[in-house]
mmCIF file of C-alpha atoms in Angstrom:
data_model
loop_
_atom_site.group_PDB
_atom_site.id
_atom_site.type_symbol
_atom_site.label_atom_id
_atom_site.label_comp_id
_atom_site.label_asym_id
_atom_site.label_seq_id
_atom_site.Cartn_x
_atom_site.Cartn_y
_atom_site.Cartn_z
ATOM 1 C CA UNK K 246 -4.602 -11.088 -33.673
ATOM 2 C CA UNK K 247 -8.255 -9.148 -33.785
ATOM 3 C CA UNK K 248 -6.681 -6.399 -35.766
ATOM 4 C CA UNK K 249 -5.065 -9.409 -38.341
ATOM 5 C CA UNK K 250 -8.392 -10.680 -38.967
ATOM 6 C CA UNK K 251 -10.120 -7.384 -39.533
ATOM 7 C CA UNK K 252 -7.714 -6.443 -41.874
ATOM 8 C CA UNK K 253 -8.119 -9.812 -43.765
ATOM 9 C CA UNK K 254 -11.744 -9.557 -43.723
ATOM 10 C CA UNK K 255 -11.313 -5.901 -45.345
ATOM 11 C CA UNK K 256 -9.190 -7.312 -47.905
ATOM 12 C CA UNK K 257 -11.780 -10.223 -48.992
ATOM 13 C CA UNK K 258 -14.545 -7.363 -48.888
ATOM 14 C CA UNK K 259 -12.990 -5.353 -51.610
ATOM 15 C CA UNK K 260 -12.136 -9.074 -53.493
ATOM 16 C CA UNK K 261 -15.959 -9.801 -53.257
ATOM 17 C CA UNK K 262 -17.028 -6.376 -54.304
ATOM 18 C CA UNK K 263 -15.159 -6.311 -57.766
ATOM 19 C CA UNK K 264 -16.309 -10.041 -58.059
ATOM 20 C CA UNK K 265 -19.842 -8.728 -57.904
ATOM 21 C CA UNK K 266 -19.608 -5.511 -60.066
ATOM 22 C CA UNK K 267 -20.245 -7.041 -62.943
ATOM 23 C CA UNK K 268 -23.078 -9.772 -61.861
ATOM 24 C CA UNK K 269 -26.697 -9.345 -62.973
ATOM 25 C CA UNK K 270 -29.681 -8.634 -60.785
ATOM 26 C CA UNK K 271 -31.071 -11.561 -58.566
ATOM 27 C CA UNK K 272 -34.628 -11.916 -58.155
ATOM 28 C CA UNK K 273 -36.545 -11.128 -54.668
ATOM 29 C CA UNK K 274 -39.356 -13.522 -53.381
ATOM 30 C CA UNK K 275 -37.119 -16.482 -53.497
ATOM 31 C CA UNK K 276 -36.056 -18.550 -50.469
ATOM 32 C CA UNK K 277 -32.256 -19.377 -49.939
ATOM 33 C CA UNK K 278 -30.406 -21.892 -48.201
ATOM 34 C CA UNK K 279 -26.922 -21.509 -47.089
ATOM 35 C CA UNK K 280 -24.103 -22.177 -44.162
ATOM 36 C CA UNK K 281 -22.235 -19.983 -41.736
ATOM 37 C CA UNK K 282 -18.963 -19.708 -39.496
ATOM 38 C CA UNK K 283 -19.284 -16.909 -36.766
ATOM 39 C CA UNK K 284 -16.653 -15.906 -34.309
ATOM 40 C CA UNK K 285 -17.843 -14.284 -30.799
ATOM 41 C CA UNK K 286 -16.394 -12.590 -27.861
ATOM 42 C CA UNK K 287 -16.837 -10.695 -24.891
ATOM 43 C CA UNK K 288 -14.463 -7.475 -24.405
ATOM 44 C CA UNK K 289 -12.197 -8.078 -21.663
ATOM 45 C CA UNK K 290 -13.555 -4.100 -20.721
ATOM 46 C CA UNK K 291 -17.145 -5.450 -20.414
ATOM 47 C CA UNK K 292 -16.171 -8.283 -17.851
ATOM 48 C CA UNK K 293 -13.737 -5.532 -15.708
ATOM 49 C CA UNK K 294 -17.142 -3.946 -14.928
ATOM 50 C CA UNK K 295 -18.523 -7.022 -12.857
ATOM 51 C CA UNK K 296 -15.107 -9.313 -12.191
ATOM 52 C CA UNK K 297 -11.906 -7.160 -11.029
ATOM 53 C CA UNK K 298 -10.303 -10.748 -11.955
ATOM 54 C CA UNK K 299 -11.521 -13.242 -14.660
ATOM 55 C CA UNK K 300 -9.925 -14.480 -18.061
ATOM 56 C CA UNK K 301 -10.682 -14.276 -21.812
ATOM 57 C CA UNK K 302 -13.900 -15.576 -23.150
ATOM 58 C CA UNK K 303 -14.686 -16.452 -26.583
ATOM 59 C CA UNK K 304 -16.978 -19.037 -28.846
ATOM 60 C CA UNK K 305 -16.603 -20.342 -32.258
ATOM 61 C CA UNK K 306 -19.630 -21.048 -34.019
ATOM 62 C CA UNK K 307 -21.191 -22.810 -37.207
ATOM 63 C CA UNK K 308 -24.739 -23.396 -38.339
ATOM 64 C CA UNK K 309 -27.044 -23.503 -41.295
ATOM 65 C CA UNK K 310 -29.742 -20.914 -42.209
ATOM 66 C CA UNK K 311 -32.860 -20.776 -44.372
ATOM 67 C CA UNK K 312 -34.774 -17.575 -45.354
ATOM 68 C CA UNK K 313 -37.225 -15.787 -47.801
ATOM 69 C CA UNK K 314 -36.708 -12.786 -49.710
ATOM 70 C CA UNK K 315 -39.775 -10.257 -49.638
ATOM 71 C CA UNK K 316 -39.169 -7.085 -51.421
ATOM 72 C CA UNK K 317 -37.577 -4.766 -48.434
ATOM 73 C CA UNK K 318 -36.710 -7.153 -45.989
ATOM 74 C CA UNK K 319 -35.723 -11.118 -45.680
ATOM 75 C CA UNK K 320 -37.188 -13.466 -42.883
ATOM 76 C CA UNK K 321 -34.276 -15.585 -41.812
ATOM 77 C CA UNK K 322 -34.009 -18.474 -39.846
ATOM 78 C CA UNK K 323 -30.827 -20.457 -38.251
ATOM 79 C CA UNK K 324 -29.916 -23.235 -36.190
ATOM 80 C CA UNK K 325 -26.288 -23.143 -34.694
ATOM 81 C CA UNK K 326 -23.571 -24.958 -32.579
ATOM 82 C CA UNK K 327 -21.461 -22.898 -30.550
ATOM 83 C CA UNK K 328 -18.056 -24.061 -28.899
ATOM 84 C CA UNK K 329 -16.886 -21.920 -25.834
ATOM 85 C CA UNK K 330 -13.345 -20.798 -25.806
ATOM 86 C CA UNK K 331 -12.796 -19.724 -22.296
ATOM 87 C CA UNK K 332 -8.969 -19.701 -20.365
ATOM 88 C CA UNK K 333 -9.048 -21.936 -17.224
ATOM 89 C CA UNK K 334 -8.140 -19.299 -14.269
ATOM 90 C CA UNK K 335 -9.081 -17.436 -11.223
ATOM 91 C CA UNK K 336 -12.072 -15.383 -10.983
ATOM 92 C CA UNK K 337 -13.667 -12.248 -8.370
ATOM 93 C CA UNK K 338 -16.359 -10.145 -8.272
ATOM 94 C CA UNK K 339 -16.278 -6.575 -7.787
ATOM 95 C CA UNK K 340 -15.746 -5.990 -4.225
ATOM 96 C CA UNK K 341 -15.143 -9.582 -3.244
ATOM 97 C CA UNK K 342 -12.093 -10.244 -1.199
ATOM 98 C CA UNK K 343 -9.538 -12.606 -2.015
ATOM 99 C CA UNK K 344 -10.850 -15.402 0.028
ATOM 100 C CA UNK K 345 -14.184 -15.488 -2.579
ATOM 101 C CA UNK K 346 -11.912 -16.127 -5.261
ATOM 102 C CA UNK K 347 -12.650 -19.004 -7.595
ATOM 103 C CA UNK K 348 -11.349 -21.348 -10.095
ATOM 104 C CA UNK K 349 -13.062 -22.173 -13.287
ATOM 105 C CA UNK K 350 -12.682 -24.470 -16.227
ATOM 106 C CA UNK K 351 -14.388 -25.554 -19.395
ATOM 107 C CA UNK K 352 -15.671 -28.824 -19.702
ATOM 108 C CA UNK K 353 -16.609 -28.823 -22.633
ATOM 109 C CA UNK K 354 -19.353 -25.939 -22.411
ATOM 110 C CA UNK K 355 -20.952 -25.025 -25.613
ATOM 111 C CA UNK K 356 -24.750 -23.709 -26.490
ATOM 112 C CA UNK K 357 -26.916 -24.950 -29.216
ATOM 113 C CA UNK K 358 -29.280 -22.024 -30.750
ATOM 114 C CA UNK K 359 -32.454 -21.284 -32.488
ATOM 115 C CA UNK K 360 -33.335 -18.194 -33.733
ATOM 116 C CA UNK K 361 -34.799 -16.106 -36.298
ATOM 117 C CA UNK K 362 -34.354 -12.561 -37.680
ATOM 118 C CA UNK K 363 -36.382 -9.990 -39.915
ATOM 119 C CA UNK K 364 -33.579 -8.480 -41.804
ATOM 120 C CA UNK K 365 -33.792 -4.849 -43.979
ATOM 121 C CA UNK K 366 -32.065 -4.592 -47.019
ATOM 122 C CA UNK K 367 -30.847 -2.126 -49.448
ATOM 123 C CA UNK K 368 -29.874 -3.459 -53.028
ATOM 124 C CA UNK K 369 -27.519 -0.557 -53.210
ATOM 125 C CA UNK K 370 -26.100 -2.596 -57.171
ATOM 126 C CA UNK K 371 -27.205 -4.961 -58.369
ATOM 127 C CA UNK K 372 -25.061 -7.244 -56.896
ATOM 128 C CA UNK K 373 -24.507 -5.661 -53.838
ATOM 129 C CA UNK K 374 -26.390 -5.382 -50.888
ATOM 130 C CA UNK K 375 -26.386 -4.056 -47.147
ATOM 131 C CA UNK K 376 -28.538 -5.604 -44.424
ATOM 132 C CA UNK K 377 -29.772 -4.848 -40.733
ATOM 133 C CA UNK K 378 -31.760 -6.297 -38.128
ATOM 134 C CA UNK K 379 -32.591 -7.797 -34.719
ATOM 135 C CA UNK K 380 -32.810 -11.339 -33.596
ATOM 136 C CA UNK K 381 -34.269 -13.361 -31.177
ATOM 137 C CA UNK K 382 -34.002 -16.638 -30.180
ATOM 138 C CA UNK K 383 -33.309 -19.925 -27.669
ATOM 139 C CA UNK K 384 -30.505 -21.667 -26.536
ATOM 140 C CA UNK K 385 -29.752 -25.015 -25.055
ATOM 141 C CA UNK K 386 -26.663 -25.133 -22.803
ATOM 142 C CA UNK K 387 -24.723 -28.131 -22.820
ATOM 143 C CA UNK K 388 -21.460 -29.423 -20.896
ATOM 144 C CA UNK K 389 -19.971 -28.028 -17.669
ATOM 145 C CA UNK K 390 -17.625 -24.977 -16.272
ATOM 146 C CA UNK K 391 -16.253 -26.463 -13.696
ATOM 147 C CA UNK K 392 -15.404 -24.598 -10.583
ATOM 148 C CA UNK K 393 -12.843 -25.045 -7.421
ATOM 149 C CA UNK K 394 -12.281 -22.696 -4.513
ATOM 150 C CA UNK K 395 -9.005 -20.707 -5.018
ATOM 151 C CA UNK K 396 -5.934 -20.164 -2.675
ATOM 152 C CA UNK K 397 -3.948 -16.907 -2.288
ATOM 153 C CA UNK K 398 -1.857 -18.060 -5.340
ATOM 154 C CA UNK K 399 -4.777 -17.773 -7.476
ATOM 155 C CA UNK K 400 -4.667 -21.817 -7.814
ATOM 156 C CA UNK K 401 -7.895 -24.053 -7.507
ATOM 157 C CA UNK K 402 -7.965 -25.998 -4.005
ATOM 158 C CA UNK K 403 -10.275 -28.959 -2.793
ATOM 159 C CA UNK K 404 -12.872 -30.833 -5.051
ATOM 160 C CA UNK K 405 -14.527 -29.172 -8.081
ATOM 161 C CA UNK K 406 -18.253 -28.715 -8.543
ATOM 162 C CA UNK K 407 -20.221 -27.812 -11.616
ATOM 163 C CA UNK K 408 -21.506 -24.300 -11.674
ATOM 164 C CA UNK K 409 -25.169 -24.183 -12.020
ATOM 165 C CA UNK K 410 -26.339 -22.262 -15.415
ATOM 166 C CA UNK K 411 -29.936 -22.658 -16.193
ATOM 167 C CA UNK K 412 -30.184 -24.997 -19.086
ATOM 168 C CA UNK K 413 -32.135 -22.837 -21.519
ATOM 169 C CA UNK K 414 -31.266 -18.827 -22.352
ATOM 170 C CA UNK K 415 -33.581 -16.232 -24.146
ATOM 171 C CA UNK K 416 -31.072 -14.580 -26.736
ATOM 172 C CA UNK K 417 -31.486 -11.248 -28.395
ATOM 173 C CA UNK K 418 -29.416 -9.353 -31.035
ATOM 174 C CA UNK K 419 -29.227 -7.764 -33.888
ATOM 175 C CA UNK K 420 -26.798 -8.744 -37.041
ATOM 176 C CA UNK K 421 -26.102 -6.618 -39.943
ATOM 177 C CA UNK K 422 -23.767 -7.200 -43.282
ATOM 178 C CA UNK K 423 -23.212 -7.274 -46.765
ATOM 179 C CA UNK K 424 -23.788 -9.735 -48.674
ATOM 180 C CA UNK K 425 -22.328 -9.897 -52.550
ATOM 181 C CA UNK K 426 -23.297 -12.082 -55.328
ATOM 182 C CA UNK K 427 -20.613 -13.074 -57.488
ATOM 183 C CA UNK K 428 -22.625 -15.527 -59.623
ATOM 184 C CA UNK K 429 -26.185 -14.935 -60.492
ATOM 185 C CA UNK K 430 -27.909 -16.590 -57.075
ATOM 186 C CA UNK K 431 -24.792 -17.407 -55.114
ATOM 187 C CA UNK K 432 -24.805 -15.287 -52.192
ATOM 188 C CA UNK K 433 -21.325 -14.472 -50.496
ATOM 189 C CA UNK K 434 -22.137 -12.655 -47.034
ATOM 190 C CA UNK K 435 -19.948 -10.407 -44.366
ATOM 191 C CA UNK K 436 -21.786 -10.826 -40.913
ATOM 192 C CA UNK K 437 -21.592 -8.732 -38.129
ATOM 193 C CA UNK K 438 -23.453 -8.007 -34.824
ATOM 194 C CA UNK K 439 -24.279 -8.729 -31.255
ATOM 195 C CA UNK K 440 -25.442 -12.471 -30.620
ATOM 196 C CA UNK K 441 -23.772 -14.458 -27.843
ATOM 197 C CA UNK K 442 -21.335 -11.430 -26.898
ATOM 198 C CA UNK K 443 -19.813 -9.392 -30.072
ATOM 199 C CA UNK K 444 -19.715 -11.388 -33.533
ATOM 200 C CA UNK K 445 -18.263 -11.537 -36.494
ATOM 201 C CA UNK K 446 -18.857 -14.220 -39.499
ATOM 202 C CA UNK K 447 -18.750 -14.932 -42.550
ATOM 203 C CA UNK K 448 -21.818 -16.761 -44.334
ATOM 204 C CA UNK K 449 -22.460 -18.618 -47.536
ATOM 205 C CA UNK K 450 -25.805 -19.377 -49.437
ATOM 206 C CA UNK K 451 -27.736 -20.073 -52.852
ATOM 207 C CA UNK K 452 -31.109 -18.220 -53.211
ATOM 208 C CA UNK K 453 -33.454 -20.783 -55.218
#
């Protein structure tokens, strides 16, 4: 399914870059406006190292951005709302026996986000250009994983409880891209990065 998508996104790359070989220069020092979708996970390889059992986890998320255009880099700003996408299932640390196992499930768990970004950028055509840069930022955690104890089955047992997460998170990443103007001022933009576990997006915006 991962591989599907990359290849899609490849695809709409090389669609975008003929769509912007021919568009004229846009001018810097101009602010910009725009929306984004961004898709998130956590390897399955990075949770082996602390859980020797655990399932998927995963967040879909969506926000709006704002941001100035200086001559080598952009400030950006963004507020976003993400949706976790976690499997309800059994769960063990490292070195825990079976009798620490534990159930969890998503009650509707999600994080709303602030955060800005100083972001470099190479207008390698006119119409074409790379970014890089890191992030930082706060989120609000809302909802509830809910947790059980687990029998030998792997199966939740007894009454569940909510598992305590602290309610706000310091968050820091980077994000890099391309983004590809089309139309003089429209702004069509590949995202990738590290924000909220590995990410992937895709971002639209008009630069005033």
């Amino acid at each position: 399914m991962r591989i599907r998508s990359f290849m899609i996104a490849v695809v709409c790359l090389f669609i975008f870059a003929g769509l912007a070989a021919s568009a004229p220069v846009v001018d810097e020092k101009k602010p910009a406006l725009g929306a984004h979708f961004m898709y998130s996970f956590i390897p399955d390889s990075f949770l082996s190292m602390a859980y020797q059992e655990h399932t998927s986890i995963s967040a879909l998320g969506y926000g709006v951005w704002a941001s100035y255009g200086f001559t080598q880099f952009d400030a950006l700003f963004q507020v976003n709302n993400w949706t976790l996408m976690m499997d309800d299932g059994a769960w063990r640390a490292n070195g825990d026996k079976k009798k620490y196992r534990y159930w969890m499930e998503n009650d509707n768990f999600g994080m709303a986000d602030f955060t800005t970004s100083i972001l470099w950028k190479w207008r390698v055509h006119p119409a074409v250009e790379p970014y890089v840069g890191p992030s930082m930022g706060v989120g609000f955690l809302y909802g509830h994983l809910k947790s059980w104890d687990s029998n030998d089955a792997g199966k939740q047992i007894g009454e569940p409880t909510n598992k305590e997460l602290p309610p706000v998170l310091p968050l820091v990443g980077f994000l890099g891209g391309c983004r590809f103007y089309p139309v003089p001022n429209f702004r069509i933009s590949a995202d990738l990065g590290f924000y909220a576990g590995f990410a992937g997006g895709v971002s639209l915006g008009y630069a005033f």
